[in-house]
JSON list of N, CA and C in Angstrom, two decimals:
[
{"chain": "N", "resi": 1, "resn": "ARG", "atom": "N", "xyz": [-33.85, -64.35, 165.86]},
{"chain": "N", "resi": 1, "resn": "ARG", "atom": "CA", "xyz": [-33.32, -65.45, 166.61]},
{"chain": "N", "resi": 1, "resn": "ARG", "atom": "C", "xyz": [-32.01, -65.95, 166.03]},
{"chain": "N", "resi": 2, "resn": "ASP", "atom": "N", "xyz": [-31.93, -66.10, 164.70]},
{"chain": "N", "resi": 2, "resn": "ASP", "atom": "CA", "xyz": [-30.73, -66.62, 164.06]},
{"chain": "N", "resi": 2, "resn": "ASP", "atom": "C", "xyz": [-29.50, -65.80, 164.39]},
{"chain": "N", "resi": 3, "resn": "VAL", "atom": "N", "xyz": [-29.62, -64.50, 164.27]},
{"chain": "N", "resi": 3, "resn": "VAL", "atom": "CA", "xyz": [-28.48, -63.62, 164.51]},
{"chain": "N", "resi": 3, "resn": "VAL", "atom": "C", "xyz": [-28.13, -63.57, 165.99]},
{"chain": "N", "resi": 4, "resn": "ILE", "atom": "N", "xyz": [-29.14, -63.51, 166.85]},
{"chain": "N", "resi": 4, "resn": "ILE", "atom": "CA", "xyz": [-28.90, -63.43, 168.29]},
{"chain": "N", "resi": 4, "resn": "ILE", "atom": "C", "xyz": [-28.17, -64.66, 168.81]},
{"chain": "N", "resi": 5, "resn": "PHE", "atom": "N", "xyz": [-28.60, -65.85, 168.39]},
{"chain": "N", "resi": 5, "resn": "PHE", "atom": "CA", "xyz": [-28.00, -67.09, 168.88]},
{"chain": "N", "resi": 5, "resn": "PHE", "atom": "C", "xyz": [-26.85, -67.58, 168.01]},
{"chain": "N", "resi": 6, "resn": "GLY", "atom": "N", "xyz": [-26.57, -66.89, 166.91]},
{"chain": "N", "resi": 6, "resn": "GLY", "atom": "CA", "xyz": [-25.45, -67.28, 166.07]},
{"chain": "N", "resi": 6, "resn": "GLY", "atom": "C", "xyz": [-25.73, -68.46, 165.18]},
{"chain": "N", "resi": 7, "resn": "ASP", "atom": "N", "xyz": [-26.99, -68.75, 164.90]},
{"chain": "N", "resi": 7, "resn": "ASP", "atom": "CA", "xyz": [-27.33, -69.86, 164.01]},
{"chain": "N", "resi": 7, "resn": "ASP", "atom": "C", "xyz": [-26.98, -69.51, 162.57]},
{"chain": "N", "resi": 8, "resn": "PHE", "atom": "N", "xyz": [-26.78, -70.54, 161.76]},
{"chain": "N", "resi": 8, "resn": "PHE", "atom": "CA", "xyz": [-26.57, -70.32, 160.33]},
{"chain": "N", "resi": 8, "resn": "PHE", "atom": "C", "xyz": [-27.80, -69.67, 159.72]},
{"chain": "N", "resi": 9, "resn": "ILE", "atom": "N", "xyz": [-27.59, -68.82, 158.75]},
{"chain": "N", "resi": 9, "resn": "ILE", "atom": "CA", "xyz": [-28.65, -68.35, 157.87]},
{"chain": "N", "resi": 9, "resn": "ILE", "atom": "C", "xyz": [-28.27, -68.89, 156.50]},
{"chain": "N", "resi": 10, "resn": "ILE", "atom": "N", "xyz": [-29.10, -69.77, 155.97]},
{"chain": "N", "resi": 10, "resn": "ILE", "atom": "CA", "xyz": [-28.80, -70.47, 154.72]},
{"chain": "N", "resi": 10, "resn": "ILE", "atom": "C", "xyz": [-29.85, -70.10, 153.68]},
{"chain": "N", "resi": 11, "resn": "THR", "atom": "N", "xyz": [-29.39, -69.65, 152.53]},
{"chain": "N", "resi": 11, "resn": "THR", "atom": "CA", "xyz": [-30.28, -69.34, 151.42]},
{"chain": "N", "resi": 11, "resn": "THR", "atom": "C", "xyz": [-29.86, -70.21, 150.24]},
{"chain": "N", "resi": 12, "resn": "VAL", "atom": "N", "xyz": [-30.78, -71.03, 149.76]},
{"chain": "N", "resi": 12, "resn": "VAL", "atom": "CA", "xyz": [-30.49, -71.93, 148.65]},
{"chain": "N", "resi": 12, "resn": "VAL", "atom": "C", "xyz": [-31.23, -71.42, 147.42]},
{"chain": "N", "resi": 13, "resn": "ALA", "atom": "N", "xyz": [-30.51, -71.27, 146.32]},
{"chain": "N", "resi": 13, "resn": "ALA", "atom": "CA", "xyz": [-31.10, -70.85, 145.05]},
{"chain": "N", "resi": 13, "resn": "ALA", "atom": "C", "xyz": [-31.04, -72.03, 144.09]},
{"chain": "N", "resi": 14, "resn": "GLY", "atom": "N", "xyz": [-32.13, -72.77, 144.01]},
{"chain": "N", "resi": 14, "resn": "GLY", "atom": "CA", "xyz": [-32.15, -73.98, 143.18]},
{"chain": "N", "resi": 14, "resn": "GLY", "atom": "C", "xyz": [-31.15, -74.99, 143.72]},
{"chain": "N", "resi": 15, "resn": "ASN", "atom": "N", "xyz": [-30.49, -75.69, 142.81]},
{"chain": "N", "resi": 15, "resn": "ASN", "atom": "CA", "xyz": [-29.45, -76.63, 143.25]},
{"chain": "N", "resi": 15, "resn": "ASN", "atom": "C", "xyz": [-28.07, -76.18, 142.77]},
{"chain": "N", "resi": 16, "resn": "ARG", "atom": "N", "xyz": [-27.94, -74.87, 142.43]},
{"chain": "N", "resi": 16, "resn": "ARG", "atom": "CA", "xyz": [-26.68, -74.36, 141.90]},
{"chain": "N", "resi": 16, "resn": "ARG", "atom": "C", "xyz": [-25.97, -73.35, 142.79]},
{"chain": "N", "resi": 17, "resn": "GLU", "atom": "N", "xyz": [-26.68, -72.73, 143.73]},
{"chain": "N", "resi": 17, "resn": "GLU", "atom": "CA", "xyz": [-26.06, -71.72, 144.60]},
{"chain": "N", "resi": 17, "resn": "GLU", "atom": "C", "xyz": [-26.57, -71.85, 146.02]},
{"chain": "N", "resi": 18, "resn": "ILE", "atom": "N", "xyz": [-25.68, -71.58, 146.95]},
{"chain": "N", "resi": 18, "resn": "ILE", "atom": "CA", "xyz": [-26.06, -71.54, 148.36]},
{"chain": "N", "resi": 18, "resn": "ILE", "atom": "C", "xyz": [-25.29, -70.40, 149.02]},
{"chain": "N", "resi": 19, "resn": "PHE", "atom": "N", "xyz": [-25.98, -69.62, 149.83]},
{"chain": "N", "resi": 19, "resn": "PHE", "atom": "CA", "xyz": [-25.38, -68.54, 150.59]},
{"chain": "N", "resi": 19, "resn": "PHE", "atom": "C", "xyz": [-25.44, -68.92, 152.06]},
{"chain": "N", "resi": 20, "resn": "VAL", "atom": "N", "xyz": [-24.31, -68.83, 152.75]},
{"chain": "N", "resi": 20, "resn": "VAL", "atom": "CA", "xyz": [-24.24, -69.19, 154.17]},
{"chain": "N", "resi": 20, "resn": "VAL", "atom": "C", "xyz": [-23.76, -67.96, 154.94]},
{"chain": "N", "resi": 21, "resn": "GLU", "atom": "N", "xyz": [-24.54, -67.57, 155.94]},
{"chain": "N", "resi": 21, "resn": "GLU", "atom": "CA", "xyz": [-24.17, -66.45, 156.81]},
{"chain": "N", "resi": 21, "resn": "GLU", "atom": "C", "xyz": [-24.01, -66.98, 158.23]},
{"chain": "N", "resi": 22, "resn": "ASN", "atom": "N", "xyz": [-23.34, -66.21, 159.06]},
{"chain": "N", "resi": 22, "resn": "ASN", "atom": "CA", "xyz": [-23.10, -66.56, 160.49]},
{"chain": "N", "resi": 22, "resn": "ASN", "atom": "C", "xyz": [-22.25, -67.82, 160.65]},
{"chain": "N", "resi": 23, "resn": "TYR", "atom": "N", "xyz": [-21.27, -67.99, 159.81]},
{"chain": "N", "resi": 23, "resn": "TYR", "atom": "CA", "xyz": [-20.36, -69.12, 159.99]},
{"chain": "N", "resi": 23, "resn": "TYR", "atom": "C", "xyz": [-19.10, -68.63, 160.69]},
{"chain": "N", "resi": 24, "resn": "LYS", "atom": "N", "xyz": [-18.38, -69.54, 161.31]},
{"chain": "N", "resi": 24, "resn": "LYS", "atom": "CA", "xyz": [-17.17, -69.18, 162.07]},
{"chain": "N", "resi": 24, "resn": "LYS", "atom": "C", "xyz": [-15.89, -69.52, 161.32]},
{"chain": "N", "resi": 25, "resn": "GLY", "atom": "N", "xyz": [-15.94, -70.53, 160.45]},
{"chain": "N", "resi": 25, "resn": "GLY", "atom": "CA", "xyz": [-14.74, -70.91, 159.71]},
{"chain": "N", "resi": 25, "resn": "GLY", "atom": "C", "xyz": [-15.03, -72.02, 158.73]},
{"chain": "N", "resi": 26, "resn": "ILE", "atom": "N", "xyz": [-14.06, -72.27, 157.86]},
{"chain": "N", "resi": 26, "resn": "ILE", "atom": "CA", "xyz": [-14.15, -73.34, 156.87]},
{"chain": "N", "resi": 26, "resn": "ILE", "atom": "C", "xyz": [-13.35, -74.52, 157.41]},
{"chain": "N", "resi": 27, "resn": "LEU", "atom": "N", "xyz": [-14.00, -75.66, 157.59]},
{"chain": "N", "resi": 27, "resn": "LEU", "atom": "CA", "xyz": [-13.34, -76.85, 158.14]},
{"chain": "N", "resi": 27, "resn": "LEU", "atom": "C", "xyz": [-12.81, -77.78, 157.06]},
{"chain": "N", "resi": 28, "resn": "ALA", "atom": "N", "xyz": [-13.51, -77.87, 155.94]},
{"chain": "N", "resi": 28, "resn": "ALA", "atom": "CA", "xyz": [-13.09, -78.75, 154.84]},
{"chain": "N", "resi": 28, "resn": "ALA", "atom": "C", "xyz": [-13.54, -78.12, 153.54]},
{"chain": "N", "resi": 29, "resn": "TYR", "atom": "N", "xyz": [-12.72, -78.29, 152.50]},
{"chain": "N", "resi": 29, "resn": "TYR", "atom": "CA", "xyz": [-13.05, -77.71, 151.20]},
{"chain": "N", "resi": 29, "resn": "TYR", "atom": "C", "xyz": [-12.54, -78.64, 150.12]},
{"chain": "N", "resi": 30, "resn": "GLU", "atom": "N", "xyz": [-13.44, -79.40, 149.54]},
{"chain": "N", "resi": 30, "resn": "GLU", "atom": "CA", "xyz": [-13.14, -80.30, 148.44]},
{"chain": "N", "resi": 30, "resn": "GLU", "atom": "C", "xyz": [-14.19, -80.09, 147.37]},
{"chain": "N", "resi": 31, "resn": "ASP", "atom": "N", "xyz": [-13.97, -80.63, 146.18]},
{"chain": "N", "resi": 31, "resn": "ASP", "atom": "CA", "xyz": [-14.93, -80.37, 145.11]},
{"chain": "N", "resi": 31, "resn": "ASP", "atom": "C", "xyz": [-16.24, -81.12, 145.27]},
{"chain": "N", "resi": 32, "resn": "ASP", "atom": "N", "xyz": [-16.30, -82.09, 146.21]},
{"chain": "N", "resi": 32, "resn": "ASP", "atom": "CA", "xyz": [-17.55, -82.82, 146.43]},
{"chain": "N", "resi": 32, "resn": "ASP", "atom": "C", "xyz": [-18.17, -82.56, 147.81]},
{"chain": "N", "resi": 33, "resn": "GLN", "atom": "N", "xyz": [-17.49, -81.80, 148.66]},
{"chain": "N", "resi": 33, "resn": "GLN", "atom": "CA", "xyz": [-18.07, -81.42, 149.94]},
{"chain": "N", "resi": 33, "resn": "GLN", "atom": "C", "xyz": [-17.33, -80.23, 150.54]},
{"chain": "N", "resi": 34, "resn": "ILE", "atom": "N", "xyz": [-18.10, -79.39, 151.20]},
{"chain": "N", "resi": 34, "resn": "ILE", "atom": "CA", "xyz": [-17.55, -78.25, 151.92]},
{"chain": "N", "resi": 34, "resn": "ILE", "atom": "C", "xyz": [-18.17, -78.27, 153.31]},
{"chain": "N", "resi": 35, "resn": "MET", "atom": "N", "xyz": [-17.35, -78.08, 154.32]},
{"chain": "N", "resi": 35, "resn": "MET", "atom": "CA", "xyz": [-17.85, -78.11, 155.70]},
{"chain": "N", "resi": 35, "resn": "MET", "atom": "C", "xyz": [-17.48, -76.79, 156.38]},
{"chain": "N", "resi": 36, "resn": "VAL", "atom": "N", "xyz": [-18.49, -76.15, 156.97]},
{"chain": "N", "resi": 36, "resn": "VAL", "atom": "CA", "xyz": [-18.26, -74.88, 157.67]},
{"chain": "N", "resi": 36, "resn": "VAL", "atom": "C", "xyz": [-18.72, -75.00, 159.12]},
{"chain": "N", "resi": 37, "resn": "GLN", "atom": "N", "xyz": [-18.03, -74.30, 159.99]},
{"chain": "N", "resi": 37, "resn": "GLN", "atom": "CA", "xyz": [-18.33, -74.34, 161.42]},
{"chain": "N", "resi": 37, "resn": "GLN", "atom": "C", "xyz": [-19.25, -73.20, 161.79]},
{"chain": "N", "resi": 38, "resn": "GLY", "atom": "N", "xyz": [-20.26, -73.50, 162.58]},
{"chain": "N", "resi": 38, "resn": "GLY", "atom": "CA", "xyz": [-21.13, -72.49, 163.15]},
{"chain": "N", "resi": 38, "resn": "GLY", "atom": "C", "xyz": [-20.87, -72.40, 164.64]},
{"chain": "N", "resi": 39, "resn": "ASN", "atom": "N", "xyz": [-21.72, -71.70, 165.36]},
{"chain": "N", "resi": 39, "resn": "ASN", "atom": "CA", "xyz": [-21.55, -71.58, 166.81]},
{"chain": "N", "resi": 39, "resn": "ASN", "atom": "C", "xyz": [-21.76, -72.90, 167.53]},
{"chain": "N", "resi": 40, "resn": "HIS", "atom": "N", "xyz": [-22.78, -73.65, 167.11]},
{"chain": "N", "resi": 40, "resn": "HIS", "atom": "CA", "xyz": [-23.15, -74.86, 167.85]},
{"chain": "N", "resi": 40, "resn": "HIS", "atom": "C", "xyz": [-22.99, -76.14, 167.06]},
{"chain": "N", "resi": 41, "resn": "VAL", "atom": "N", "xyz": [-23.04, -76.05, 165.74]},
{"chain": "N", "resi": 41, "resn": "VAL", "atom": "CA", "xyz": [-22.93, -77.22, 164.88]},
{"chain": "N", "resi": 41, "resn": "VAL", "atom": "C", "xyz": [-22.11, -76.87, 163.65]},
{"chain": "N", "resi": 42, "resn": "ALA", "atom": "N", "xyz": [-21.74, -77.90, 162.91]},
{"chain": "N", "resi": 42, "resn": "ALA", "atom": "CA", "xyz": [-21.08, -77.70, 161.62]},
{"chain": "N", "resi": 42, "resn": "ALA", "atom": "C", "xyz": [-22.09, -78.04, 160.52]},
{"chain": "N", "resi": 43, "resn": "LEU", "atom": "N", "xyz": [-21.90, -77.44, 159.37]},
{"chain": "N", "resi": 43, "resn": "LEU", "atom": "CA", "xyz": [-22.75, -77.67, 158.22]},
{"chain": "N", "resi": 43, "resn": "LEU", "atom": "C", "xyz": [-21.90, -78.28, 157.12]},
{"chain": "N", "resi": 44, "resn": "ARG", "atom": "N", "xyz": [-22.32, -79.44, 156.63]},
{"chain": "N", "resi": 44, "resn": "ARG", "atom": "CA", "xyz": [-21.62, -80.09, 155.53]},
{"chain": "N", "resi": 44, "resn": "ARG", "atom": "C", "xyz": [-22.49, -80.00, 154.29]},
{"chain": "N", "resi": 45, "resn": "ILE", "atom": "N", "xyz": [-21.92, -79.52, 153.21]},
{"chain": "N", "resi": 45, "resn": "ILE", "atom": "CA", "xyz": [-22.62, -79.37, 151.94]},
{"chain": "N", "resi": 45, "resn": "ILE", "atom": "C", "xyz": [-22.02, -80.38, 150.97]},
{"chain": "N", "resi": 46, "resn": "TYR", "atom": "N", "xyz": [-22.87, -81.26, 150.44]},
{"chain": "N", "resi": 46, "resn": "TYR", "atom": "CA", "xyz": [-22.42, -82.27, 149.48]},
{"chain": "N", "resi": 46, "resn": "TYR", "atom": "C", "xyz": [-22.86, -81.87, 148.08]},
{"chain": "N", "resi": 47, "resn": "GLY", "atom": "N", "xyz": [-22.04, -82.21, 147.10]},
{"chain": "N", "resi": 47, "resn": "GLY", "atom": "CA", "xyz": [-22.41, -81.93, 145.72]},
{"chain": "N", "resi": 47, "resn": "GLY", "atom": "C", "xyz": [-21.29, -82.28, 144.77]},
{"chain": "N", "resi": 48, "resn": "LYS", "atom": "N", "xyz": [-21.37, -81.71, 143.59]},
{"chain": "N", "resi": 48, "resn": "LYS", "atom": "CA", "xyz": [-20.36, -81.93, 142.55]},
{"chain": "N", "resi": 48, "resn": "LYS", "atom": "C", "xyz": [-19.84, -80.57, 142.10]},
{"chain": "N", "resi": 49, "resn": "GLU", "atom": "N", "xyz": [-18.54, -80.52, 141.83]},
{"chain": "N", "resi": 49, "resn": "GLU", "atom": "CA", "xyz": [-17.89, -79.31, 141.33]},
{"chain": "N", "resi": 49, "resn": "GLU", "atom": "C", "xyz": [-18.18, -78.10, 142.22]},
{"chain": "N", "resi": 50, "resn": "LEU", "atom": "N", "xyz": [-18.13, -78.30, 143.54]},
{"chain": "N", "resi": 50, "resn": "LEU", "atom": "CA", "xyz": [-18.40, -77.22, 144.48]},
{"chain": "N", "resi": 50, "resn": "LEU", "atom": "C", "xyz": [-17.23, -76.24, 144.53]},
{"chain": "N", "resi": 51, "resn": "VAL", "atom": "N", "xyz": [-17.57, -74.96, 144.55]},
{"chain": "N", "resi": 51, "resn": "VAL", "atom": "CA", "xyz": [-16.57, -73.90, 144.59]},
{"chain": "N", "resi": 51, "resn": "VAL", "atom": "C", "xyz": [-17.07, -72.81, 145.54]},
{"chain": "N", "resi": 52, "resn": "ILE", "atom": "N", "xyz": [-16.18, -72.32, 146.39]},
{"chain": "N", "resi": 52, "resn": "ILE", "atom": "CA", "xyz": [-16.51, -71.14, 147.19]},
{"chain": "N", "resi": 52, "resn": "ILE", "atom": "C", "xyz": [-16.20, -69.94, 146.32]},
{"chain": "N", "resi": 53, "resn": "ASP", "atom": "N", "xyz": [-17.24, -69.28, 145.81]},
{"chain": "N", "resi": 53, "resn": "ASP", "atom": "CA", "xyz": [-17.05, -68.11, 144.94]},
{"chain": "N", "resi": 53, "resn": "ASP", "atom": "C", "xyz": [-16.46, -66.94, 145.70]},
{"chain": "N", "resi": 54, "resn": "TYR", "atom": "N", "xyz": [-16.95, -66.72, 146.90]},
{"chain": "N", "resi": 54, "resn": "TYR", "atom": "CA", "xyz": [-16.38, -65.68, 147.74]},
{"chain": "N", "resi": 54, "resn": "TYR", "atom": "C", "xyz": [-16.74, -65.96, 149.20]},
{"chain": "N", "resi": 55, "resn": "TYR", "atom": "N", "xyz": [-15.96, -65.42, 150.09]},
{"chain": "N", "resi": 55, "resn": "TYR", "atom": "CA", "xyz": [-16.29, -65.47, 151.51]},
{"chain": "N", "resi": 55, "resn": "TYR", "atom": "C", "xyz": [-15.75, -64.23, 152.19]},
{"chain": "N", "resi": 56, "resn": "SER", "atom": "N", "xyz": [-16.45, -63.83, 153.23]},
{"chain": "N", "resi": 56, "resn": "SER", "atom": "CA", "xyz": [-16.06, -62.68, 154.03]},
{"chain": "N", "resi": 56, "resn": "SER", "atom": "C", "xyz": [-16.50, -62.97, 155.46]},
{"chain": "N", "resi": 57, "resn": "GLN", "atom": "N", "xyz": [-16.36, -62.00, 156.33]},
{"chain": "N", "resi": 57, "resn": "GLN", "atom": "CA", "xyz": [-16.83, -62.18, 157.71]},
{"chain": "N", "resi": 57, "resn": "GLN", "atom": "C", "xyz": [-18.34, -62.32, 157.77]},
{"chain": "N", "resi": 58, "resn": "ASP", "atom": "N", "xyz": [-19.02, -61.75, 156.78]},
{"chain": "N", "resi": 58, "resn": "ASP", "atom": "CA", "xyz": [-20.48, -61.76, 156.79]},
{"chain": "N", "resi": 58, "resn": "ASP", "atom": "C", "xyz": [-21.10, -63.01, 156.19]},
{"chain": "N", "resi": 59, "resn": "GLY", "atom": "N", "xyz": [-20.48, -63.59, 155.18]},
{"chain": "N", "resi": 59, "resn": "GLY", "atom": "CA", "xyz": [-21.08, -64.74, 154.54]},
{"chain": "N", "resi": 59, "resn": "GLY", "atom": "C", "xyz": [-20.24, -65.29, 153.42]},
{"chain": "N", "resi": 60, "resn": "MET", "atom": "N", "xyz": [-20.74, -66.36, 152.81]},
{"chain": "N", "resi": 60, "resn": "MET", "atom": "CA", "xyz": [-20.04, -66.97, 151.69]},
{"chain": "N", "resi": 60, "resn": "MET", "atom": "C", "xyz": [-21.05, -67.45, 150.66]},
{"chain": "N", "resi": 61, "resn": "LYS", "atom": "N", "xyz": [-20.58, -67.51, 149.42]},
{"chain": "N", "resi": 61, "resn": "LYS", "atom": "CA", "xyz": [-21.39, -68.03, 148.32]},
{"chain": "N", "resi": 61, "resn": "LYS", "atom": "C", "xyz": [-20.71, -69.26, 147.76]},
{"chain": "N", "resi": 62, "resn": "ILE", "atom": "N", "xyz": [-21.46, -70.35, 147.69]},
{"chain": "N", "resi": 62, "resn": "ILE", "atom": "CA", "xyz": [-20.95, -71.61, 147.16]},
{"chain": "N", "resi": 62, "resn": "ILE", "atom": "C", "xyz": [-21.76, -71.94, 145.91]},
{"chain": "N", "resi": 63, "resn": "THR", "atom": "N", "xyz": [-21.06, -72.32, 144.85]},
{"chain": "N", "resi": 63, "resn": "THR", "atom": "CA", "xyz": [-21.74, -72.72, 143.63]},
{"chain": "N", "resi": 63, "resn": "THR", "atom": "C", "xyz": [-21.30, -74.12, 143.23]},
{"chain": "N", "resi": 64, "resn": "GLY", "atom": "N", "xyz": [-22.05, -74.72, 142.35]},
{"chain": "N", "resi": 64, "resn": "GLY", "atom": "CA", "xyz": [-21.81, -76.08, 141.89]},
{"chain": "N", "resi": 64, "resn": "GLY", "atom": "C", "xyz": [-23.15, -76.78, 141.82]},
{"chain": "N", "resi": 65, "resn": "ARG", "atom": "N", "xyz": [-23.12, -78.09, 141.79]},
{"chain": "N", "resi": 65, "resn": "ARG", "atom": "CA", "xyz": [-24.37, -78.86, 141.81]},
{"chain": "N", "resi": 65, "resn": "ARG", "atom": "C", "xyz": [-24.57, -79.37, 143.24]},
{"chain": "N", "resi": 66, "resn": "ILE", "atom": "N", "xyz": [-25.42, -78.69, 143.95]},
{"chain": "N", "resi": 66, "resn": "ILE", "atom": "CA", "xyz": [-25.64, -78.99, 145.38]},
{"chain": "N", "resi": 66, "resn": "ILE", "atom": "C", "xyz": [-26.62, -80.15, 145.49]},
{"chain": "N", "resi": 67, "resn": "GLU", "atom": "N", "xyz": [-26.22, -81.18, 146.24]},
{"chain": "N", "resi": 67, "resn": "GLU", "atom": "CA", "xyz": [-27.05, -82.38, 146.37]},
{"chain": "N", "resi": 67, "resn": "GLU", "atom": "C", "xyz": [-27.75, -82.47, 147.72]},
{"chain": "N", "resi": 68, "resn": "ARG", "atom": "N", "xyz": [-27.04, -82.11, 148.79]},
{"chain": "N", "resi": 68, "resn": "ARG", "atom": "CA", "xyz": [-27.70, -82.16, 150.12]},
{"chain": "N", "resi": 68, "resn": "ARG", "atom": "C", "xyz": [-26.89, -81.39, 151.14]},
{"chain": "N", "resi": 69, "resn": "LEU", "atom": "N", "xyz": [-27.58, -81.04, 152.22]},
{"chain": "N", "resi": 69, "resn": "LEU", "atom": "CA", "xyz": [-26.98, -80.35, 153.36]},
{"chain": "N", "resi": 69, "resn": "LEU", "atom": "C", "xyz": [-27.13, -81.25, 154.57]},
{"chain": "N", "resi": 70, "resn": "GLU", "atom": "N", "xyz": [-26.15, -81.21, 155.45]},
{"chain": "N", "resi": 70, "resn": "GLU", "atom": "CA", "xyz": [-26.19, -82.06, 156.64]},
{"chain": "N", "resi": 70, "resn": "GLU", "atom": "C", "xyz": [-25.60, -81.30, 157.81]},
{"chain": "N", "resi": 71, "resn": "TYR", "atom": "N", "xyz": [-26.31, -81.31, 158.95]},
{"chain": "N", "resi": 71, "resn": "TYR", "atom": "CA", "xyz": [-25.76, -80.74, 160.17]},
{"chain": "N", "resi": 71, "resn": "TYR", "atom": "C", "xyz": [-25.00, -81.83, 160.90]},
{"chain": "N", "resi": 72, "resn": "VAL", "atom": "N", "xyz": [-23.81, -81.49, 161.36]},
{"chain": "N", "resi": 72, "resn": "VAL", "atom": "CA", "xyz": [-22.94, -82.48, 162.02]},
{"chain": "N", "resi": 72, "resn": "VAL", "atom": "C", "xyz": [-22.70, -82.02, 163.44]}
]
């Protein structure tokens, strides 16, 4: 369902890493929040010392101290 409808696929590893797949673009990138666009909603990731380690068409890896996720 996620891939067919273009929903985010989010994998959280503790509070230090998050993997996001099926995103369309990066809307905001600051050290305390990162916002990515999906097909139907945006995902805002809040935390401290957030860094996008890598991104490609398939997905991205964000590291730092992740505090919460919010759909906008």
